[in-house]
PDB file of C-alpha atoms in Angstrom:
ATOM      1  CA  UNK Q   1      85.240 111.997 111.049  1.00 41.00           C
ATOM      2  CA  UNK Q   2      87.868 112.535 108.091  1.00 46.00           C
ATOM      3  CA  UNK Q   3      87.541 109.879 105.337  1.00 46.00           C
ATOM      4  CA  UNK Q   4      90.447 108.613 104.001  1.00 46.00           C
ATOM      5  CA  UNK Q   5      91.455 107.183 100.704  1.00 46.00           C
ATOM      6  CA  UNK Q   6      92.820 103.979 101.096  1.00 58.00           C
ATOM      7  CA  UNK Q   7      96.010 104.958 100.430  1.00 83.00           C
ATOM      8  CA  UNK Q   8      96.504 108.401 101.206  1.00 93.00           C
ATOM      9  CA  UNK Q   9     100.222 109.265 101.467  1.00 96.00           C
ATOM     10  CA  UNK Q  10     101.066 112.417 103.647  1.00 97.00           C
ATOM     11  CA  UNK Q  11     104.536 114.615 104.396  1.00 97.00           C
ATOM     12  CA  UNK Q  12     105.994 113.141 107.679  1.00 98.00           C
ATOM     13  CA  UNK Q  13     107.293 117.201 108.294  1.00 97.00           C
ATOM     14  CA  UNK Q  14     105.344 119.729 108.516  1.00 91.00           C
ATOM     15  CA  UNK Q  15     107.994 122.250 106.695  1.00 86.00           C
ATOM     16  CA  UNK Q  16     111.399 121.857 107.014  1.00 91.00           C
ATOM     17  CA  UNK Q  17     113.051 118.538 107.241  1.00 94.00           C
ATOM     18  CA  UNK Q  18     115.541 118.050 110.181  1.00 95.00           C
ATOM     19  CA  UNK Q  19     119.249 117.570 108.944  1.00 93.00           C
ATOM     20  CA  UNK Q  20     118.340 118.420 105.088  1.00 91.00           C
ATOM     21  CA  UNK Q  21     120.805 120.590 102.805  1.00 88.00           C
ATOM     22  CA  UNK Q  22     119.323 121.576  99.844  1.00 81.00           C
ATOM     23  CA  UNK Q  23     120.113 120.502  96.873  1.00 75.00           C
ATOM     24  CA  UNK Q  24     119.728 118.917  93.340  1.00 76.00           C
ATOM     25  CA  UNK Q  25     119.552 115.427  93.909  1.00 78.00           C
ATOM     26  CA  UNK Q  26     116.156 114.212  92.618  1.00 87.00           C
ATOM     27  CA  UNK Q  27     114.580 110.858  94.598  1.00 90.00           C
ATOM     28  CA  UNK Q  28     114.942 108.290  92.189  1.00 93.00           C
ATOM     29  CA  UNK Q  29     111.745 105.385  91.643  1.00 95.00           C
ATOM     30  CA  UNK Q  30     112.712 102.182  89.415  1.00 96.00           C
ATOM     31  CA  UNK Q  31     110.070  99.422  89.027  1.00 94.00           C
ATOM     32  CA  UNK Q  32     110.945  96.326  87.647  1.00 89.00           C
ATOM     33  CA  UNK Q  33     110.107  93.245  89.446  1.00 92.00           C
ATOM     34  CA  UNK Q  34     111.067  95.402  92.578  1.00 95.00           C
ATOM     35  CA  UNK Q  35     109.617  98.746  93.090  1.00 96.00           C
ATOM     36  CA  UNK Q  36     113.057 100.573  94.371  1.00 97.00           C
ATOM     37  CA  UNK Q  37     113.354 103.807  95.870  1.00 96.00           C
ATOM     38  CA  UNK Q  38     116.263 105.845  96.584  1.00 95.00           C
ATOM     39  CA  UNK Q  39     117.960 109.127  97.201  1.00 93.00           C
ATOM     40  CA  UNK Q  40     114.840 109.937  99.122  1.00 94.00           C
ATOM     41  CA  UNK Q  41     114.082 113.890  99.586  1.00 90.00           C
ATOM     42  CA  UNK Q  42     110.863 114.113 101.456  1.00 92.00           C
ATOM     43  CA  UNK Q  43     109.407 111.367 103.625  1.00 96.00           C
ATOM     44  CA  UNK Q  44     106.360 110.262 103.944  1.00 98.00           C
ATOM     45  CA  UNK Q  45     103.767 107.781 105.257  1.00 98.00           C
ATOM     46  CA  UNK Q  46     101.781 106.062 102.947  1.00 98.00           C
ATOM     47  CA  UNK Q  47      98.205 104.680 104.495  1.00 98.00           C
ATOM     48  CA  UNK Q  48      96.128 101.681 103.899  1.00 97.00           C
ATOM     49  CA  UNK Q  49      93.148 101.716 106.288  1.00 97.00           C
ATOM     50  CA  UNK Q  50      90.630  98.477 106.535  1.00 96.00           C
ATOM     51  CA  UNK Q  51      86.897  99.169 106.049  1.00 94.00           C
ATOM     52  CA  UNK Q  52      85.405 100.051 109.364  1.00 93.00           C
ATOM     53  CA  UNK Q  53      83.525  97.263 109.446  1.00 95.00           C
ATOM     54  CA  UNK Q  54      86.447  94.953 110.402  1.00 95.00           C
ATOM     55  CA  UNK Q  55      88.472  97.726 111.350  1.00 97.00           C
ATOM     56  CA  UNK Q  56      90.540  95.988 114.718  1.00 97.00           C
ATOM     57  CA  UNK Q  57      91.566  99.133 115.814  1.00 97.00           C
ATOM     58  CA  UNK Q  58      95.305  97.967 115.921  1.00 98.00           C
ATOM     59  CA  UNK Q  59      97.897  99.590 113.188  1.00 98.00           C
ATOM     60  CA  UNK Q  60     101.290  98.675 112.057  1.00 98.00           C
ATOM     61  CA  UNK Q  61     103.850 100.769 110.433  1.00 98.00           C
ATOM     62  CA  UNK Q  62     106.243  98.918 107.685  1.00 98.00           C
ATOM     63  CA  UNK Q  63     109.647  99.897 107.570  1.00 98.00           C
ATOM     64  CA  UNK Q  64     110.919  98.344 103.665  1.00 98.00           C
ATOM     65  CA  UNK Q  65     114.437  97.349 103.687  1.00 97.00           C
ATOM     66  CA  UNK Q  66     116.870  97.898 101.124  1.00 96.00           C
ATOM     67  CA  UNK Q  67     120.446  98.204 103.204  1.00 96.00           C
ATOM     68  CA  UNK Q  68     119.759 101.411 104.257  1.00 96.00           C
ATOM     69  CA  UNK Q  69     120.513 102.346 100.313  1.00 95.00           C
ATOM     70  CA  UNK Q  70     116.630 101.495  98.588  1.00 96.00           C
ATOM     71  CA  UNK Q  71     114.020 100.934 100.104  1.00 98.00           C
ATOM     72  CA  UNK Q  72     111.963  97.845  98.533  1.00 98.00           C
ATOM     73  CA  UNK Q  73     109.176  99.399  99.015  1.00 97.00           C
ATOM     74  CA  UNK Q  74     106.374  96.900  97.553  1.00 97.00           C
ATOM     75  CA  UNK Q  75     107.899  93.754  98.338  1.00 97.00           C
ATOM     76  CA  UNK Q  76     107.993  94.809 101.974  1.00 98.00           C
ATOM     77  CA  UNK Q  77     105.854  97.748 101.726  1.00 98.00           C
ATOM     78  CA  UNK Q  78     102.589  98.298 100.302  1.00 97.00           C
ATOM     79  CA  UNK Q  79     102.399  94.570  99.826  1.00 98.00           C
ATOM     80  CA  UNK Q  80     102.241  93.803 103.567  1.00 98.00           C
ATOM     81  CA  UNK Q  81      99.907  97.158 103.904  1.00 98.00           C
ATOM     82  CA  UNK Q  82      97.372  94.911 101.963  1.00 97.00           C
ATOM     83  CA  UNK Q  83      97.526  91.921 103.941  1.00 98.00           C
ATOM     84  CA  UNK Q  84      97.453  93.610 107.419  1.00 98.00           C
ATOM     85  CA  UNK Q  85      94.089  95.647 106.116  1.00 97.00           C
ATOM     86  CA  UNK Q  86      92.504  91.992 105.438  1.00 97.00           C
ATOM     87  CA  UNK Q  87      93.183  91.217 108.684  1.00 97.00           C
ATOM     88  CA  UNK Q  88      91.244  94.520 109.649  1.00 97.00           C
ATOM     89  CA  UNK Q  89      94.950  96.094 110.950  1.00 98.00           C
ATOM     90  CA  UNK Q  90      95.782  99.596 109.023  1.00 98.00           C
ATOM     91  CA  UNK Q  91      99.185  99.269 107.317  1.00 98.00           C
ATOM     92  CA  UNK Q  92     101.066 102.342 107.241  1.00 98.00           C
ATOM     93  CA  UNK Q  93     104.401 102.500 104.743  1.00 98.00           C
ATOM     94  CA  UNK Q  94     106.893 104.643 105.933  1.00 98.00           C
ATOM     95  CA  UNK Q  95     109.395 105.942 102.988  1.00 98.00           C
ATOM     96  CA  UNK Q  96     111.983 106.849 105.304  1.00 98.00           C
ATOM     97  CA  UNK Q  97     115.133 109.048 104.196  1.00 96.00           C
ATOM     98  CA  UNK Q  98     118.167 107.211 103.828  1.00 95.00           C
ATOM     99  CA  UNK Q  99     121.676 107.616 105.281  1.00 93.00           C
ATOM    100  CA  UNK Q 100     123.597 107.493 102.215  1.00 78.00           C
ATOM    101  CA  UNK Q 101     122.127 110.652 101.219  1.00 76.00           C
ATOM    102  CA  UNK Q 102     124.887 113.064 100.649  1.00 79.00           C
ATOM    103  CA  UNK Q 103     122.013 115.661 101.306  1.00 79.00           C
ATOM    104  CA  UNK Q 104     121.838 114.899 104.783  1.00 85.00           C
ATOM    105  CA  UNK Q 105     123.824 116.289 108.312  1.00 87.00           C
ATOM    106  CA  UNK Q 106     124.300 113.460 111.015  1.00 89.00           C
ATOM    107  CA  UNK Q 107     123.150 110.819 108.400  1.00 92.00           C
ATOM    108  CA  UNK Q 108     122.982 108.209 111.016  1.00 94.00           C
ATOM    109  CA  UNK Q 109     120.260 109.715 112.967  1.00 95.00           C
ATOM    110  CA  UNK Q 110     117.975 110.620 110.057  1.00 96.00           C
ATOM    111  CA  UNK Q 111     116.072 107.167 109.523  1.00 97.00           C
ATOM    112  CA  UNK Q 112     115.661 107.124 113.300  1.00 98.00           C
ATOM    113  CA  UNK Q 113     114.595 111.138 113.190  1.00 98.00           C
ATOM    114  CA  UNK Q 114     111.935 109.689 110.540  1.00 98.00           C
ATOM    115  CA  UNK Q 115     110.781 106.436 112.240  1.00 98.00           C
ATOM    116  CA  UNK Q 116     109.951 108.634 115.291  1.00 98.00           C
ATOM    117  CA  UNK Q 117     108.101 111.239 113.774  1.00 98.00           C
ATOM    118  CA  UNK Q 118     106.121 108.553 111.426  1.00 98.00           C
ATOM    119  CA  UNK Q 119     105.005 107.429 114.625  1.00 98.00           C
ATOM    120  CA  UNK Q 120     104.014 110.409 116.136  1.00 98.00           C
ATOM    121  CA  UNK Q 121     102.268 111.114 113.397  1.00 98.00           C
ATOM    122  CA  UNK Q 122      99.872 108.307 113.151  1.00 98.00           C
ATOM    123  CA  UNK Q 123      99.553 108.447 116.619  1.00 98.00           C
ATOM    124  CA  UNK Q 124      98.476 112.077 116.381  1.00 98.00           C
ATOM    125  CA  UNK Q 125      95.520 110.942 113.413  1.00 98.00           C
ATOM    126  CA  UNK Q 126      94.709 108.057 115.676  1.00 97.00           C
ATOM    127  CA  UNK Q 127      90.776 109.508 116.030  1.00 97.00           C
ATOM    128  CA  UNK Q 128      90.330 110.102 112.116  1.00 96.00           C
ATOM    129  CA  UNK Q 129      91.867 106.715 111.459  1.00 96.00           C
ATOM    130  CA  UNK Q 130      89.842 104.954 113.881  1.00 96.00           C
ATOM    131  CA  UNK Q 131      92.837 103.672 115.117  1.00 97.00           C
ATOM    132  CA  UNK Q 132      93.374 102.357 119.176  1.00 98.00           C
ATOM    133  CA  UNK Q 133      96.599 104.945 119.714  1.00 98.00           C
ATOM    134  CA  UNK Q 134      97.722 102.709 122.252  1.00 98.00           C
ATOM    135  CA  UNK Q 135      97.587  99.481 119.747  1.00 98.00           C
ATOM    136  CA  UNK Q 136     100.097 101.017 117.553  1.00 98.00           C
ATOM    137  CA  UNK Q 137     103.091  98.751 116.367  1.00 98.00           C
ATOM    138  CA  UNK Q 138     106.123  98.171 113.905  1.00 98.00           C
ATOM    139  CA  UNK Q 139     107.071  96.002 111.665  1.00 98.00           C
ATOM    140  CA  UNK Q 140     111.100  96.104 109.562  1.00 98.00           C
ATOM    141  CA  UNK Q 141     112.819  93.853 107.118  1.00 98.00           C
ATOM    142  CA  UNK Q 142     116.698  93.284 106.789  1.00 97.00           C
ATOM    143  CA  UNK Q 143     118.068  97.285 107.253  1.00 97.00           C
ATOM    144  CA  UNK Q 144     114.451  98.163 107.729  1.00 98.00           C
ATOM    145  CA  UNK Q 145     114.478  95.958 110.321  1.00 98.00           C
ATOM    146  CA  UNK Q 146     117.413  97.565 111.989  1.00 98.00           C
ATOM    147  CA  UNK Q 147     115.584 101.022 111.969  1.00 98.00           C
ATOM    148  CA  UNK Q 148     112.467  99.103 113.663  1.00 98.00           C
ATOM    149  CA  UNK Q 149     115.026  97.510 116.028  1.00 98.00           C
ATOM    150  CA  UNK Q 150     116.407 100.999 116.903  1.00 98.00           C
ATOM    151  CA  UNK Q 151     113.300 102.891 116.829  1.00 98.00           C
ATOM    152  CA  UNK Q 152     111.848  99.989 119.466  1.00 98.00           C
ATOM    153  CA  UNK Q 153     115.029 100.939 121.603  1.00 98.00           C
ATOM    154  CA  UNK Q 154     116.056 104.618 120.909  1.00 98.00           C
ATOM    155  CA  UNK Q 155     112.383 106.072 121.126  1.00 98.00           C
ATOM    156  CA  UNK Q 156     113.132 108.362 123.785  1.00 97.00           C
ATOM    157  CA  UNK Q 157     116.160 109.171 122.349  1.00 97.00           C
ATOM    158  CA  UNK Q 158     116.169 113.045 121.187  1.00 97.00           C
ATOM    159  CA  UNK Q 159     117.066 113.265 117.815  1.00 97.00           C
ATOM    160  CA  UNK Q 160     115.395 116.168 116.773  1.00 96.00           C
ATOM    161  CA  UNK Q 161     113.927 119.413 118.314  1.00 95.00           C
ATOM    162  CA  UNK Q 162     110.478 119.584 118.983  1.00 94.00           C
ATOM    163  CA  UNK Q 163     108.157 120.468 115.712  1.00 93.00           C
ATOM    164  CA  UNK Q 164     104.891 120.949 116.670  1.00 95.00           C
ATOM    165  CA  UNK Q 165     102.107 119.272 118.690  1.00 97.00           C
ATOM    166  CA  UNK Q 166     102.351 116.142 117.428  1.00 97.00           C
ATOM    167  CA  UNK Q 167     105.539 115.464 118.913  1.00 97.00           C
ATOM    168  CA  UNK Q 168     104.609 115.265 122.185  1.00 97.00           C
ATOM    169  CA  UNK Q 169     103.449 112.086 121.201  1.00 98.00           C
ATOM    170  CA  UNK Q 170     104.845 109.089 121.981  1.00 98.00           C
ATOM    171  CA  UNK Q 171     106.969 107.706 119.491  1.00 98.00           C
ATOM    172  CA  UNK Q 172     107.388 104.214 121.284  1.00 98.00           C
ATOM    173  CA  UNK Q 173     105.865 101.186 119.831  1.00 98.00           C
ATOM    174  CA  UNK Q 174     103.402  99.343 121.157  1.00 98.00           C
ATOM    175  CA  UNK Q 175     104.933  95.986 119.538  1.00 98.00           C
ATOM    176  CA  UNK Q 176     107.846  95.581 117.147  1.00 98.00           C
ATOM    177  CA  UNK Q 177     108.198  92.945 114.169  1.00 98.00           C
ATOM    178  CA  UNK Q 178     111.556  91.975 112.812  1.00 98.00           C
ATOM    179  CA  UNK Q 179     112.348  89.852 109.978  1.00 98.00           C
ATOM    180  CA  UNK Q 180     115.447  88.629 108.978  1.00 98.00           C
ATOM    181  CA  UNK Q 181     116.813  92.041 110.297  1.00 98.00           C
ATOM    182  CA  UNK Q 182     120.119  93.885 110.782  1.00 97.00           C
ATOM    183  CA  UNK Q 183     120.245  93.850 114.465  1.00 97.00           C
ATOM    184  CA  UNK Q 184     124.219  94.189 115.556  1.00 96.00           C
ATOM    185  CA  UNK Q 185     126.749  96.839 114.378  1.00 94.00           C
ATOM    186  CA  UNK Q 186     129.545  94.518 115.624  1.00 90.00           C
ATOM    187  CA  UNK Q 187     132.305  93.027 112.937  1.00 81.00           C
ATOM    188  CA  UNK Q 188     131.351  89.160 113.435  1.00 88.00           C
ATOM    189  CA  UNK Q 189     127.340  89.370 112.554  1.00 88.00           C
ATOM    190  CA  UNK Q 190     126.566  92.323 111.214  1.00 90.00           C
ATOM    191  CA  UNK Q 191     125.641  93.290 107.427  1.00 91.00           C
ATOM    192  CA  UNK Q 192     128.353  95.172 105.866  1.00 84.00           C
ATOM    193  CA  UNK Q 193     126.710  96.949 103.162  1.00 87.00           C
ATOM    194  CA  UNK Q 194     123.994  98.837 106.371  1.00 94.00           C
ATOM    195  CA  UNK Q 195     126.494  99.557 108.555  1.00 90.00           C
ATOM    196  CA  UNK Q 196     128.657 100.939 106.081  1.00 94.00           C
ATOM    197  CA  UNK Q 197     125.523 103.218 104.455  1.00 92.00           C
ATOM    198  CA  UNK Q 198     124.540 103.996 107.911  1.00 95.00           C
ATOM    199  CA  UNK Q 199     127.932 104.530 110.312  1.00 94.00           C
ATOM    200  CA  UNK Q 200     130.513 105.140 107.627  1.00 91.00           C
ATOM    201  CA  UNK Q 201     133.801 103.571 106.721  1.00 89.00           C
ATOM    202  CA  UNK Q 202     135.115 103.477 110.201  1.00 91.00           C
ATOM    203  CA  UNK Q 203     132.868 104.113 112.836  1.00 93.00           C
ATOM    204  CA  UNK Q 204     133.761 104.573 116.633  1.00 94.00           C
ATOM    205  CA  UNK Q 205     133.767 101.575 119.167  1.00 95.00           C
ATOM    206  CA  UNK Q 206     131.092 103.725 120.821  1.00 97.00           C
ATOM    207  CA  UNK Q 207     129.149 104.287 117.740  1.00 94.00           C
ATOM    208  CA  UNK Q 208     128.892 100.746 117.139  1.00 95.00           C
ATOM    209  CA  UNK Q 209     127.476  99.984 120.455  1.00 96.00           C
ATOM    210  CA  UNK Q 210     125.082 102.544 120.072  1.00 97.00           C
ATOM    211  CA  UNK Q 211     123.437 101.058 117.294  1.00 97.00           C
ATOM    212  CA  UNK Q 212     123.867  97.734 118.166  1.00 97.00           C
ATOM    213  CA  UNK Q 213     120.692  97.444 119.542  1.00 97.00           C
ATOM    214  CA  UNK Q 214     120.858  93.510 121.332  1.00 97.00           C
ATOM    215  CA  UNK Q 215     123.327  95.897 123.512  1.00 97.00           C
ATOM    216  CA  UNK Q 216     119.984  98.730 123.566  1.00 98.00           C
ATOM    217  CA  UNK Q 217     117.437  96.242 125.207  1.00 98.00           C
ATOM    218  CA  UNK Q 218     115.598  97.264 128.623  1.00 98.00           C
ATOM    219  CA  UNK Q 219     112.903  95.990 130.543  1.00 98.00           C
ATOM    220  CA  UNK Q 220     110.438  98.606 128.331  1.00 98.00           C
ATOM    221  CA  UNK Q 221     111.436  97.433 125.025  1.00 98.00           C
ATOM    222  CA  UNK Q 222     108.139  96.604 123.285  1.00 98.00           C
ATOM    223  CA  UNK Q 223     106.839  93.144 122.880  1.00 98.00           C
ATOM    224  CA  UNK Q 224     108.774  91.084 119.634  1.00 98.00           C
ATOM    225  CA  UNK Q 225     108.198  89.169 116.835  1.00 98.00           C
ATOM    226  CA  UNK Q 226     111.114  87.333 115.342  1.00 98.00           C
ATOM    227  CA  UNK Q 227     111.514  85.525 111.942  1.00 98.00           C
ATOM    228  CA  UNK Q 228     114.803  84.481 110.210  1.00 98.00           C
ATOM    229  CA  UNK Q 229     115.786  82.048 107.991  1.00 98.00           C
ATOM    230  CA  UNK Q 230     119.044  79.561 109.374  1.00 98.00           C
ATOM    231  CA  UNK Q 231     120.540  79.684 105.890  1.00 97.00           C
ATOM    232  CA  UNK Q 232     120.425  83.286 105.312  1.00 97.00           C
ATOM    233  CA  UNK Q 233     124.106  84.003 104.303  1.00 96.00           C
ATOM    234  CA  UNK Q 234     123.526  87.953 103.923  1.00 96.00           C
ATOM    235  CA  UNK Q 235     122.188  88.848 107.444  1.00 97.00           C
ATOM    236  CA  UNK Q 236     123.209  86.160 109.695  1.00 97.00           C
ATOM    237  CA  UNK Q 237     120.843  84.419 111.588  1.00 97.00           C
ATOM    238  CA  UNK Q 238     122.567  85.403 114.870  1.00 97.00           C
ATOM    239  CA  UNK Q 239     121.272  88.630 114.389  1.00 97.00           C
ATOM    240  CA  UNK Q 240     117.500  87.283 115.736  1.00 98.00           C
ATOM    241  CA  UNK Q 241     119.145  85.402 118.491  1.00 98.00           C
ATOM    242  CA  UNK Q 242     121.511  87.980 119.490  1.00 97.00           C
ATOM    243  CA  UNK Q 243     117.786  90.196 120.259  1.00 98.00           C
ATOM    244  CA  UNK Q 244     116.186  87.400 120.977  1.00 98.00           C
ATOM    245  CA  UNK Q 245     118.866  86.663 123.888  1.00 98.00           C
ATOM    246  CA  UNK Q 246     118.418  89.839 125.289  1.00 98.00           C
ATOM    247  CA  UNK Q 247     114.717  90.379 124.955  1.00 98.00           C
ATOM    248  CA  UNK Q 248     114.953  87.117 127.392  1.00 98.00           C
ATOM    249  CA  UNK Q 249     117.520  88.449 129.478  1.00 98.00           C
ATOM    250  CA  UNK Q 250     114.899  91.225 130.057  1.00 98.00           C
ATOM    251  CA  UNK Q 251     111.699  89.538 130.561  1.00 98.00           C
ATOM    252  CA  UNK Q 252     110.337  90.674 127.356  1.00 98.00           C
ATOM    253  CA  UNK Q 253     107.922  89.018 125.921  1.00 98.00           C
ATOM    254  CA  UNK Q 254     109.051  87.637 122.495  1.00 98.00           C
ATOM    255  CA  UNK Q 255     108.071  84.757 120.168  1.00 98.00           C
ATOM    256  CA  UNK Q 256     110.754  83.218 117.489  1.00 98.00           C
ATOM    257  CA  UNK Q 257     110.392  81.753 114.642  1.00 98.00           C
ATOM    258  CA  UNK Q 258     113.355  80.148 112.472  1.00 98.00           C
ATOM    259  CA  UNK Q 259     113.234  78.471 109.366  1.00 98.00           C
ATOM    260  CA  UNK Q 260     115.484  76.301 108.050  1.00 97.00           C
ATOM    261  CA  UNK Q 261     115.925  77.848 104.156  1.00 97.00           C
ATOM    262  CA  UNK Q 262     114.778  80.865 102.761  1.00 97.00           C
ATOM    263  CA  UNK Q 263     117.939  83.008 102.379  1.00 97.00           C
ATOM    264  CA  UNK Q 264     117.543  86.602 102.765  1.00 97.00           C
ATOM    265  CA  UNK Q 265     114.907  88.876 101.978  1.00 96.00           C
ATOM    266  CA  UNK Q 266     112.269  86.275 101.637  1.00 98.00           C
ATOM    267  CA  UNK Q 267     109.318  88.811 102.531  1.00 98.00           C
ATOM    268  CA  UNK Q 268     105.608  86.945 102.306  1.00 98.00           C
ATOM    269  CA  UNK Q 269     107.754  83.969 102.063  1.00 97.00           C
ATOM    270  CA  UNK Q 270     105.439  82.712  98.582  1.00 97.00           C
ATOM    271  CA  UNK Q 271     107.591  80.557  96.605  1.00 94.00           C
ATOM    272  CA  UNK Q 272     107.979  77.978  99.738  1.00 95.00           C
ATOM    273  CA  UNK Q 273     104.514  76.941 101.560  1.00 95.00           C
ATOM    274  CA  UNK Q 274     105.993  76.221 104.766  1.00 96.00           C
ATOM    275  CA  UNK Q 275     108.242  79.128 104.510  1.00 97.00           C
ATOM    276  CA  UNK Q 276     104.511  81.378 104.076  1.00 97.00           C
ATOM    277  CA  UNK Q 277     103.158  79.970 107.005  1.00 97.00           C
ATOM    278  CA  UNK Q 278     105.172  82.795 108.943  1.00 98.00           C
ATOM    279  CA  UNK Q 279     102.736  85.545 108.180  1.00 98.00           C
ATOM    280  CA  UNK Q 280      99.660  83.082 109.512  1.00 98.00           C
ATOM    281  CA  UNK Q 281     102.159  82.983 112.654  1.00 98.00           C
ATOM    282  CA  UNK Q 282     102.527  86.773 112.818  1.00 98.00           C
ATOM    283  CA  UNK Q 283      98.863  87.609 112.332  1.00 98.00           C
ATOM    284  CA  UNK Q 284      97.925  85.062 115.282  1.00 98.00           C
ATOM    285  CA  UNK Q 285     100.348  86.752 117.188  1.00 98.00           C
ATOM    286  CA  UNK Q 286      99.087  90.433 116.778  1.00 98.00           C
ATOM    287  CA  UNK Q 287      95.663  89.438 117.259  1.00 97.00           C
ATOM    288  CA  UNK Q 288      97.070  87.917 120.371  1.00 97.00           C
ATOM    289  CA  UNK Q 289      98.386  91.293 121.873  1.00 97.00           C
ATOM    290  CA  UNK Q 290      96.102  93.439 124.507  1.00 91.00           C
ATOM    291  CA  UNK Q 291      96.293  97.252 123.690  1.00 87.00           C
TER     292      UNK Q 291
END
């Protein structure tokens, strides 16, 4: 069995990237009390794995948000990575390629073209990772959370041609976490700043619906995990209820949990002890689910 560093990172494409045009924009890393990445080039997963020992056999993959323009990708990255390996879950950040990129064809489908393959891929290392590939979920934040959203509904979707082997895995999730995301495309609810990154100035009626993804829902969306705060005035709360709503409306299974303050983009929720009670919530609930 391969041994891992703790945090290996790997290439999520094996040569060339679907949709890429080359050129001389440079990804661009700025730490300050955020580590922010953008004008990403070449995506990648990033990989915590928990000692064997208390390995669970369940992994999630972390989709950072950053309105589909950064990604913030320690505050709900690699710092959610750690927690989920001391729960004996492997954490898996994926530095997805964002649709703002002016190196990029079809810019709306390359997050989703990266979310799938991400999952393919760990799917694919499931054996060397000591990883159940059938206990394999998501979790996304804000725009991140959109991606999740979409990924959790447009997984059979064909975005991309065929690679290699490891794309005939499945690149559905086994269970999908959302928090505070970007859910609806639609004027009323939606975050400006994602859909604009992510659709353009002036998107079709039938490109909205598309990735509007309460409208996306079936009876084999995965399994959901919703947390929100009421007074968050950049993604608004209807967002959750709109997916929780039709989660419902399908017999999904789903569990909600809505807080009255915390604004946007709260993350492990630290500065507020009843607000950081979510991730107790959300770890009780994965060790809940049944691969």
């Amino acid at each position: 069995m391969t041994t891992f560093a703790q945090n290996t990172i790997l290439p999520l494409w094996p040569n060339k990237i679907p949709n890429a045009i080359k050129g001389n924009d440079t990804e661009e890393i700025v730490s300050a009390d955020i580590v922010r990445i953008s004008k990403v080039q070449n995506p990648t997963i990033e990989v915590y794995l928990p000692a064997k020992k208390t390995a669970t056999g369940q992994a999630v993959l972390i989709f950072p948000g950053g309105g589909y323009g950064i990604l913030a990708y320690d505050w709900e990255g690699t710092d959610f990575a750690k927690l989920l390996n001391s729960k004996g879950i492997a954490g898996i950040v994926v530095k997805y390629r964002l649709p703002n990129s002016k190196w990029a064809t079809d810019k709306h489908n390359v997050p989703l073209q990266d979310a799938q393959r991400a999952m393919r891929l760990v799917r694919s290392k499931a054996v060397d990772w000591n990883i159940n590939p059938n206990h394999v979920g998501i979790i996304g934040f804000s725009a991140g959370g959109h991606l999740a959203s979409t990924l959790g509904t447009h997984y059979n979707e064909e975005v991309y041609s065929k690679r290699d082997a490891i794309d005939q895995q499945s690149a559905r999730p086994d269970f999908m976490t959302l928090a505070y995301p970007v859910i609806t495309m639609g004027e009323i609810n939606t975050h400006g700043g994602s859909r604009k990154n992510l659709l353009g100035e002036n998107p079709s009626q039938k490109m909205i619906n598309h990735f509007s993804n309460e409208l996306q829902v079936t009876t084999d969306t995965p399994p959901t995990f919703l947390v929100h705060a009421t007074d968050d005035t950049a993604v608004p709360v209807e967002n959750s209820l709109l997916f929780y709503s039709a989660l419902r409306k399908n017999k999904v299974a789903v569990e909600m949990h809505i807080y009255p303050t915390g604004g946007h983009g709260f993350a492990l929720g630290l500065d507020d002890p009843h607000l950081a009670s979510w991730t107790d919530q959300w770890i009780g609930w994965l060790s809940g689910l049944k691969p």
